[in-house]
Short mmCIF file of C-alpha atoms and ligand atoms in Angstrom, two decimals:
data_model
loop_
_atom_site.label_atom_id
_atom_site.label_comp_id
_atom_site.label_asym_id
_atom_site.label_seq_id
_atom_site.Cartn_x
_atom_site.Cartn_y
_atom_site.Cartn_z
CA CYS T 195 30.05 12.10 -21.83
CA MET T 196 31.82 12.81 -18.58
CA GLU T 197 32.26 16.27 -17.25
CA ALA T 198 35.19 16.84 -14.94
CA GLY T 199 34.60 14.79 -11.81
CA ARG T 200 30.91 14.49 -12.50
CA PRO T 201 29.72 11.03 -13.42
CA VAL T 202 26.81 11.01 -15.83
CA ASP T 203 27.58 7.64 -17.29
CA SER T 204 25.08 5.02 -16.32
CA GLU T 205 27.69 2.36 -15.45
CA MET T 206 28.76 4.78 -12.77
CA LYS T 207 25.17 5.33 -11.76
CA TYR T 208 24.81 1.59 -11.28
CA ARG T 209 27.78 1.54 -8.97
CA LEU T 210 26.24 4.26 -6.87
CA MET T 211 22.88 2.58 -6.58
CA GLU T 212 23.43 0.51 -3.51
CA GLN T 213 24.77 3.46 -1.64
CA ASN T 214 21.48 5.26 -1.78
CA GLN T 215 23.00 8.68 -2.32
CA SER T 216 23.49 11.17 -5.08
CA PRO T 217 26.69 10.92 -7.12
CA PRO T 218 29.63 12.33 -5.18
CA LEU T 219 31.54 15.01 -6.99
CA ASN T 220 35.08 14.01 -6.09
CA THR T 221 35.36 10.26 -5.78
CA THR T 222 37.13 8.01 -8.19
CA GLU T 223 35.33 4.97 -9.53
CA SER T 224 37.47 2.52 -7.58
CA GLU T 225 36.22 3.85 -4.26
CA VAL T 226 32.65 2.91 -5.12
CA PRO T 227 31.60 -0.74 -4.80
CA SER T 228 30.44 -1.95 -8.17
CA PHE T 229 26.80 -2.67 -8.74
CA ILE T 230 25.68 -5.62 -10.80
CA ALA T 231 22.18 -5.46 -12.20
CA SER T 232 21.84 -9.25 -12.29
CA LYS T 233 22.56 -9.36 -8.54
CA VAL T 234 19.46 -7.30 -7.77
CA SER T 235 17.09 -9.69 -5.99
CA GLN T 236 13.77 -10.52 -7.61
CA TYR T 237 12.27 -10.19 -4.09
CA SER T 238 11.58 -6.65 -2.89
CA CYS T 239 12.13 -7.83 0.71
CA GLN T 240 15.82 -8.14 -0.23
CA ARG T 241 15.95 -4.60 -1.55
CA LYS T 242 15.77 -1.28 0.24
CA THR T 243 13.21 0.96 -1.40
CA THR T 244 12.75 4.47 -0.06
CA LEU T 245 10.20 7.05 -1.23
CA ASN T 246 12.90 8.65 -3.36
CA ASN T 247 11.71 7.43 -6.76
CA TYR T 248 13.91 8.41 -9.69
CA ASN T 249 11.67 6.65 -12.20
CA LYS T 250 8.18 7.94 -11.44
CA LYS T 251 7.54 8.48 -15.15
CA PHE T 252 7.92 4.73 -15.69
CA THR T 253 6.41 3.45 -12.45
CA ASP T 254 3.27 5.57 -12.85
CA ALA T 255 2.79 4.05 -16.30
CA PHE T 256 3.34 0.52 -14.95
CA GLU T 257 0.85 1.09 -12.14
CA ILE T 258 -1.82 2.18 -14.62
CA MET T 259 -1.14 -0.94 -16.69
CA ALA T 260 -1.27 -3.10 -13.53
CA GLU T 261 -4.53 -1.51 -12.42
CA ASN T 262 -6.10 -2.15 -15.81
CA TYR T 263 -5.11 -5.82 -15.57
CA GLU T 264 -6.49 -5.90 -12.02
CA PHE T 265 -9.81 -4.61 -13.36
CA LYS T 266 -9.68 -7.41 -15.94
CA GLU T 267 -8.81 -9.86 -13.15
CA ASN T 268 -5.62 -10.81 -14.97
CA GLU T 269 -3.45 -11.39 -11.92
CA VAL T 270 -0.36 -12.60 -13.80
CA PHE T 271 0.00 -9.49 -15.98
CA CYS T 272 -0.98 -7.26 -13.08
CA LEU T 273 1.81 -8.65 -10.89
CA GLU T 274 4.29 -8.45 -13.76
CA PHE T 275 3.82 -4.68 -13.94
CA LEU T 276 3.74 -4.23 -10.14
CA ARG T 277 7.01 -6.16 -9.75
CA ALA T 278 8.66 -4.12 -12.50
CA ALA T 279 7.45 -0.88 -10.90
CA SER T 280 8.95 -2.04 -7.62
CA VAL T 281 12.35 -2.78 -9.22
CA LEU T 282 12.45 0.66 -10.87
CA LYS T 283 11.52 2.35 -7.58
CA PHE T 284 14.61 0.74 -6.09
CA LEU T 285 17.03 2.14 -8.71
CA GLN T 286 19.02 5.10 -7.48
CA PHE T 287 19.13 6.82 -10.86
CA PRO T 288 16.70 7.68 -13.63
CA VAL T 289 16.59 5.18 -16.47
CA THR T 290 17.40 7.00 -19.70
CA ARG T 291 18.30 4.19 -22.09
CA MET T 292 17.56 0.52 -22.53
CA LYS T 293 21.06 -0.40 -21.41
CA ASP T 294 20.19 0.94 -17.93
CA ILE T 295 17.74 -1.92 -17.31
CA GLN T 296 19.88 -4.68 -18.78
CA GLY T 297 20.14 -7.68 -16.45
CA LEU T 298 17.54 -6.43 -13.96
CA PRO T 299 14.98 -8.97 -12.67
CA CYS T 300 11.23 -8.76 -13.30
CA ILE T 301 11.48 -6.88 -16.59
CA GLY T 302 9.46 -8.93 -19.08
CA ASP T 303 8.77 -8.12 -22.73
CA ARG T 304 5.52 -6.24 -22.08
CA VAL T 305 7.29 -4.07 -19.51
CA ARG T 306 10.30 -3.57 -21.77
CA ASP T 307 8.04 -2.31 -24.58
CA VAL T 308 6.53 0.34 -22.31
CA ILE T 309 9.98 1.45 -21.10
CA GLU T 310 11.28 1.69 -24.65
CA GLU T 311 8.36 3.81 -25.77
CA ILE T 312 8.67 6.17 -22.80
CA ILE T 313 12.40 6.58 -23.43
CA GLU T 314 11.82 7.29 -27.11
CA GLU T 315 8.51 9.17 -27.11
CA GLY T 316 8.34 10.54 -23.59
CA GLU T 317 5.08 8.66 -23.02
CA SER T 318 3.53 5.26 -23.59
CA SER T 319 0.79 4.79 -26.18
CA ARG T 320 -0.38 1.67 -24.31
CA THR T 321 -0.85 3.62 -21.11
CA LYS T 322 -2.65 6.38 -23.01
CA GLU T 323 -4.93 3.79 -24.55
CA VAL T 324 -5.77 2.45 -21.08
CA LEU T 325 -6.46 5.94 -19.71
CA ASN T 326 -8.90 6.55 -22.57
CA ASP T 327 -10.52 3.14 -22.32
CA GLU T 328 -14.19 3.34 -21.38
CA ARG T 329 -14.12 0.26 -19.16
CA TYR T 330 -10.98 1.43 -17.33
CA LYS T 331 -12.43 4.91 -16.78
CA SER T 332 -15.66 3.48 -15.34
CA PHE T 333 -13.88 0.96 -13.09
CA LYS T 334 -11.56 3.72 -11.88
CA GLN T 335 -14.55 5.82 -10.82
CA PHE T 336 -16.49 2.93 -9.30
CA THR T 337 -13.57 1.53 -7.27
CA SER T 338 -12.81 4.99 -5.89
CA VAL T 339 -15.90 4.53 -3.71
CA PHE T 340 -15.28 3.01 -0.27
CA GLY T 341 -16.83 -0.47 -0.35
CA VAL T 342 -16.73 -0.91 -4.11
CA GLY T 343 -14.27 -3.41 -5.56
CA VAL T 344 -13.69 -5.03 -8.92
CA LYS T 345 -16.64 -7.44 -8.55
CA THR T 346 -19.20 -4.69 -7.91
CA SER T 347 -17.72 -2.53 -10.68
CA GLU T 348 -18.01 -5.45 -13.06
CA LYS T 349 -21.69 -5.85 -12.16
CA TRP T 350 -22.45 -2.16 -12.63
CA TYR T 351 -20.53 -2.01 -15.89
CA ARG T 352 -22.45 -5.02 -17.25
CA MET T 353 -25.68 -3.23 -16.32
CA GLY T 354 -24.59 -0.47 -18.66
CA LEU T 355 -23.58 2.00 -15.95
CA ARG T 356 -20.55 4.13 -16.83
CA THR T 357 -20.22 6.99 -14.34
CA LEU T 358 -20.75 7.58 -10.62
CA GLU T 359 -23.55 10.01 -11.49
CA GLU T 360 -25.38 7.15 -13.20
CA VAL T 361 -24.78 4.92 -10.19
CA LYS T 362 -26.13 7.53 -7.79
CA ALA T 363 -29.18 8.16 -10.00
CA ASN T 364 -30.01 4.47 -10.36
CA ARG T 365 -32.82 3.50 -8.00
CA THR T 366 -32.68 -0.24 -8.66
CA LEU T 367 -29.19 -0.74 -7.19
CA LYS T 368 -28.99 -2.30 -3.76
CA LEU T 369 -26.03 -0.58 -2.15
CA SER T 370 -24.37 -2.01 0.94
CA LYS T 371 -24.16 0.03 4.13
CA MET T 372 -20.46 0.53 3.39
CA GLN T 373 -21.08 1.76 -0.17
CA LYS T 374 -23.79 4.16 1.02
CA ALA T 375 -21.31 5.67 3.48
CA GLY T 376 -18.70 5.71 0.71
CA LEU T 377 -20.97 7.81 -1.51
CA LEU T 378 -22.16 10.03 1.34
CA TYR T 379 -18.61 11.07 2.28
CA TYR T 380 -17.19 10.67 -1.22
CA GLU T 381 -15.52 14.07 -1.68
CA ASP T 382 -13.73 13.91 1.67
CA LEU T 383 -12.62 10.33 1.16
CA VAL T 384 -11.14 10.82 -2.33
CA SER T 385 -9.15 13.80 -1.13
CA CYS T 386 -6.04 12.33 0.43
CA VAL T 387 -5.24 12.15 4.14
CA SER T 388 -2.31 14.38 5.12
CA LYS T 389 0.35 13.58 7.70
CA ALA T 390 -1.07 16.34 9.94
CA GLU T 391 -4.53 14.76 9.75
CA ALA T 392 -3.01 11.34 10.47
CA ASP T 393 -1.32 12.76 13.59
CA ALA T 394 -4.56 14.38 14.77
CA VAL T 395 -6.52 11.16 14.25
CA SER T 396 -3.74 9.20 15.93
CA LEU T 397 -4.20 11.25 19.12
CA ILE T 398 -7.95 10.67 19.11
CA VAL T 399 -7.60 6.94 18.52
CA LYS T 400 -4.91 6.54 21.19
CA ASN T 401 -6.87 8.51 23.78
CA THR T 402 -10.09 6.65 23.06
CA VAL T 403 -8.52 3.19 23.05
CA CYS T 404 -6.66 3.91 26.28
CA MET T 405 -9.93 4.87 27.99
CA PHE T 406 -11.05 1.26 27.99
CA LEU T 407 -7.69 -0.47 27.61
CA PRO T 408 -5.17 1.51 29.68
CA ASP T 409 -2.10 -0.51 28.74
CA ALA T 410 -2.93 -0.64 25.04
CA LEU T 411 -0.25 -0.36 22.41
CA VAL T 412 -1.56 1.67 19.46
CA THR T 413 0.67 1.89 16.41
CA ILE T 414 0.14 3.67 13.15
CA THR T 415 0.96 1.27 10.31
CA GLY T 416 0.46 1.36 6.52
CA GLY T 417 1.97 4.09 4.37
CA PHE T 418 2.40 6.59 7.23
CA ARG T 419 4.69 4.18 9.08
CA ARG T 420 6.75 3.94 5.88
CA GLY T 421 7.20 7.71 5.95
CA LYS T 422 4.58 8.69 3.37
CA LYS T 423 3.27 12.25 3.66
CA ILE T 424 -0.18 11.37 2.28
CA GLY T 425 -2.40 8.31 2.21
CA HIS T 426 -5.86 7.12 1.27
CA ASP T 427 -6.56 5.99 4.82
CA ILE T 428 -4.89 5.67 8.23
CA ASP T 429 -4.08 2.18 9.47
CA PHE T 430 -3.79 1.35 13.17
CA LEU T 431 -2.80 -1.74 15.02
CA VAL T 432 -4.08 -2.19 18.56
CA THR T 433 -2.85 -4.71 21.09
CA SER T 434 -2.24 -5.03 24.81
CA PRO T 435 -0.12 -7.41 26.90
CA GLY T 436 -3.28 -8.90 28.36
CA LEU T 437 -5.01 -9.39 25.04
CA LYS T 438 -5.13 -13.12 24.27
CA GLU T 439 -8.18 -13.51 22.07
CA ASP T 440 -9.37 -10.65 19.97
CA GLY T 441 -12.99 -9.75 20.49
CA GLU T 442 -15.17 -7.25 22.33
CA LEU T 443 -12.81 -4.34 21.81
CA LEU T 444 -14.62 -2.70 18.92
CA HIS T 445 -18.10 -2.76 20.38
CA LYS T 446 -17.63 0.37 22.46
CA GLY T 447 -18.43 2.71 19.59
CA LEU T 448 -16.52 5.84 18.65
CA LEU T 449 -16.99 6.42 14.95
CA LEU T 450 -19.07 7.99 12.17
CA TYR T 451 -19.29 4.78 10.25
CA CYS T 452 -17.99 1.49 11.50
CA ASP T 453 -18.04 -1.91 9.89
CA ILE T 454 -16.79 -4.42 12.40
CA ILE T 455 -15.35 -7.61 10.97
CA GLU T 456 -15.31 -10.26 13.69
CA SER T 457 -12.21 -12.33 14.29
CA THR T 458 -12.25 -15.53 12.26
CA PHE T 459 -9.06 -16.90 13.70
CA VAL T 460 -8.97 -20.64 14.35
CA LYS T 461 -6.11 -21.70 16.61
CA GLU T 462 -5.25 -25.03 15.00
CA GLN T 463 -5.07 -23.64 11.51
CA ILE T 464 -1.62 -23.26 9.91
CA PRO T 465 -0.88 -20.00 8.11
CA SER T 466 -2.67 -19.40 4.88
CA ARG T 467 -0.93 -20.44 1.68
CA LYS T 468 -2.72 -17.84 -0.37
CA VAL T 469 -0.22 -15.12 -1.16
CA ASP T 470 -2.74 -12.26 -1.05
CA ALA T 471 -4.87 -13.59 1.81
CA MET T 472 -6.39 -11.20 4.31
CA ASP T 473 -5.87 -12.00 7.95
CA HIS T 474 -8.36 -13.19 10.56
CA PHE T 475 -8.03 -10.34 13.06
CA GLN T 476 -10.97 -8.47 14.42
CA LYS T 477 -10.94 -5.24 12.51
CA CYS T 478 -12.92 -2.16 11.84
CA PHE T 479 -13.14 -0.33 8.56
CA ALA T 480 -14.27 3.01 9.80
CA ILE T 481 -14.91 6.60 8.84
CA LEU T 482 -13.89 9.04 11.51
CA LYS T 483 -15.24 12.56 11.81
CA LEU T 484 -12.23 14.79 12.28
CA TYR T 485 -13.12 18.32 13.36
CA GLN T 486 -10.95 20.93 11.74
CA PRO T 487 -11.55 24.28 13.42
CA ARG T 488 -11.62 26.86 10.63
CA VAL T 489 -9.65 30.05 10.94
CA ASP T 490 -12.33 32.70 11.11
CA ASN T 491 -10.96 35.85 9.57
CA SER T 492 -14.27 37.68 9.29
CA SER T 493 -15.10 40.31 11.89
CA ASN T 494 -18.63 40.61 10.61
CA ASN T 495 -21.10 39.00 12.98
CA THR T 496 -23.81 38.18 10.47
CA SER T 497 -21.40 36.46 8.13
CA ARG T 498 -20.01 34.51 11.08
CA LYS T 499 -23.49 33.27 11.92
CA PHE T 500 -23.89 32.27 8.28
CA ASP T 501 -20.55 30.41 8.38
CA MET T 502 -21.53 28.51 11.50
CA ALA T 503 -24.64 27.21 9.84
CA GLU T 504 -23.32 26.48 6.37
CA VAL T 505 -19.65 25.63 6.58
CA LYS T 506 -18.70 22.06 7.27
CA ASP T 507 -16.01 22.16 9.94
CA TRP T 508 -15.03 18.50 9.77
CA LYS T 509 -13.58 16.02 7.35
CA ALA T 510 -14.48 12.36 6.96
CA ILE T 511 -11.36 10.19 7.16
CA ARG T 512 -10.97 6.49 6.46
CA VAL T 513 -9.46 4.62 9.37
CA ASP T 514 -8.63 0.93 9.61
CA LEU T 515 -8.35 -0.44 13.13
CA VAL T 516 -6.90 -3.92 13.52
CA ILE T 517 -6.94 -5.64 16.91
CA THR T 518 -4.29 -8.29 17.46
CA PRO T 519 -3.48 -10.72 20.28
CA PHE T 520 -0.22 -9.66 21.91
CA GLU T 521 1.92 -12.59 20.70
CA GLN T 522 0.87 -12.03 17.07
CA TYR T 523 1.57 -8.31 17.15
CA PRO T 524 4.99 -8.36 15.38
CA TYR T 525 3.54 -10.40 12.52
CA ALA T 526 0.54 -8.10 12.22
CA LEU T 527 2.83 -5.06 12.31
CA LEU T 528 5.01 -6.44 9.53
CA GLY T 529 1.98 -7.28 7.40
CA TRP T 530 0.08 -4.06 7.95
CA THR T 531 3.09 -1.82 7.44
CA GLY T 532 3.27 -2.96 3.82
CA SER T 533 3.87 -1.95 1.16
CA ARG T 534 1.57 -4.49 -0.43
CA GLN T 535 4.35 -5.46 -2.82
CA PHE T 536 6.83 -5.80 0.04
CA GLY T 537 4.39 -8.08 1.89
CA ARG T 538 3.70 -10.16 -1.20
CA ASP T 539 7.41 -10.69 -1.74
CA LEU T 540 8.05 -11.54 1.93
CA ARG T 541 5.44 -14.30 1.69
CA ARG T 542 6.71 -15.47 -1.69
CA TYR T 543 10.27 -15.52 -0.35
CA ALA T 544 9.24 -17.49 2.75
CA THR T 545 7.41 -20.06 0.61
CA HIS T 546 9.91 -20.54 -2.18
CA GLU T 547 13.26 -19.90 -0.50
CA ARG T 548 12.65 -21.10 3.06
CA LYS T 549 9.82 -23.65 2.89
CA MET T 550 8.00 -21.53 5.44
CA ILE T 551 4.54 -20.02 5.46
CA LEU T 552 4.17 -16.40 6.53
CA ASP T 553 0.98 -14.48 7.15
CA ASN T 554 -0.14 -11.61 9.38
CA HIS T 555 -0.47 -13.98 12.37
CA ALA T 556 2.55 -16.27 12.36
CA LEU T 557 5.47 -17.93 10.60
CA TYR T 558 5.31 -21.68 10.14
CA ASP T 559 8.36 -23.81 9.36
CA ARG T 560 7.11 -26.68 7.19
CA ARG T 561 10.26 -28.78 7.58
CA GLU T 562 10.41 -28.54 11.37
CA LYS T 563 6.61 -28.42 11.59
CA ILE T 564 6.75 -25.63 14.17
CA PHE T 565 5.52 -22.06 14.54
CA LEU T 566 8.40 -19.60 15.00
CA LYS T 567 7.74 -17.14 17.80
CA ALA T 568 8.82 -13.53 17.38
CA GLY T 569 8.86 -10.57 19.75
CA SER T 570 9.75 -7.99 17.11
CA GLU T 571 9.90 -7.43 13.36
CA GLU T 572 13.68 -7.88 13.54
CA GLU T 573 13.18 -11.43 14.82
CA ILE T 574 10.89 -12.27 11.92
CA PHE T 575 13.48 -11.12 9.38
CA ALA T 576 16.07 -13.18 11.28
CA HIS T 577 13.84 -16.30 11.18
CA LEU T 578 13.61 -15.84 7.41
CA GLY T 579 17.36 -15.34 7.08
CA LEU T 580 16.82 -11.84 5.71
CA ASP T 581 18.67 -8.64 6.52
CA TYR T 582 16.42 -6.27 8.44
CA VAL T 583 14.67 -3.67 6.31
CA GLU T 584 13.48 -0.50 8.06
CA PRO T 585 9.83 0.55 7.55
CA TRP T 586 10.82 3.55 5.39
CA GLU T 587 12.82 1.18 3.18
CA ARG T 588 9.76 -0.96 2.48
CA ASN T 589 8.23 1.34 -0.14
CA ALA T 590 8.52 -1.34 -2.81
N1 DCT J 909 -2.73 -5.17 3.86
C1 DCT J 909 -2.78 -6.54 3.88
N2 DCT J 909 -3.86 -7.16 3.39
C2 DCT J 909 -4.89 -6.45 2.89
C3 DCT J 909 -4.87 -5.06 2.90
C4 DCT J 909 -3.76 -4.44 3.39
O1 DCT J 909 -1.84 -7.18 4.35
N3 DCT J 909 -5.93 -7.09 2.38
C5 DCT J 909 -1.53 -4.51 4.33
C6 DCT J 909 -0.61 -4.15 3.20
C7 DCT J 909 -0.47 -2.67 3.25
C8 DCT J 909 -1.10 -2.27 4.56
O2 DCT J 909 -1.89 -3.33 4.99
C9 DCT J 909 -1.90 -1.03 4.44
O3 DCT J 909 -2.81 -1.11 3.37
P1 DCT J 909 -3.29 0.20 2.60
O4 DCT J 909 -3.83 1.18 3.55
O5 DCT J 909 -4.18 -0.25 1.50
O6 DCT J 909 -1.94 0.68 1.93
P2 DCT J 909 -0.96 1.85 2.31
O7 DCT J 909 0.38 1.34 1.98
O8 DCT J 909 -1.20 2.33 3.69
O9 DCT J 909 -1.33 2.97 1.24
P3 DCT J 909 -2.32 4.21 1.37
O10 DCT J 909 -1.42 5.38 1.57
O11 DCT J 909 -3.02 4.26 0.06
O12 DCT J 909 -3.24 4.00 2.51
MG1 MG J 910 -3.10 2.99 4.36
#
């Protein structure tokens, strides 16, 4: 199955994987370092995962399965599918037969069954079942509202509610301030944030922060720092050389909706052992009103007047602002850049391979009983004995 000079064989594809490039047309096999599936690390922090996903068909299916298990609060099965999705995102070729995944880590039996079915049938009956499942469909709708998680969805579902329309119509529900805002700006918030919108918001946030903190360092984190072109929100990290304790900063007011979470950081406390733990920074889950001047192509005055009154010229955008003390900034940056899977694996790697505890504030060496200081992300990777992984290679 080999055309002249054109490798289509999957052994060859394996060898090309680590090079992160498409198959060269005129190289002989011996020039390409060989790739061994069993050498692929089980930790995504030891893999380079760009946005170039050759196996979207599979990873989309896994992510639906994972989400369904998340809704059922089955963390073990959820993580199994998320880890498998991450491994397949790393592969530099599309999987077309079972032999392609032989020896790879994190591919359990449940995952294997889904892969096999997709290879053979083009789609997975299990995934289809989930997508048609009443509970999944309701949870999917409920959790798409800002401020609504699995717990709230569970409560609403048990009350017999099935759709967002039913939620909105129900007068007995006591919605939080956050959920009310989530419903009020629902259409804007479910439509994704573009890179252009992220850049526009970035300017506003930087200018505003610098008004009261002139030497502030404002960095866009999350998916946009990893090179994504769209996102569900925009994540920012704010620090300044003078900032020792976080506090005060968010009380100046600049946003449509703003839920300020006060810092809960306790100095003496060693980093959290919980792998999915949130951090203790002062943060603000906000909704920003981004004005988008509309191109007015009507020359008719009356219709212009009508437009001015009726047309909404702004979009509500979800923004997370996280304020960090200066010396914790590299740790916060690493944590908030994500991906979630990359962060989970960094912490798991630190715990199991290095006897260290990593969180968004610090790295603690349990053997030496010391906190390891870091001035950059590179230094954190070095402390962990890991090769540096660039932000755009953290799309695990
Ligand atoms: N994060 C974290 N702990 C949390 C939530 C988030 O450490 N409880 C980190 C991991 C990813 C990063 O912050 C940004 O989170 P999201 O905005 O949810 O993810 P994203 O990768 O930016 O994706 P999206 O494009 O959907 O915003
Ligand atoms: Mg984000």
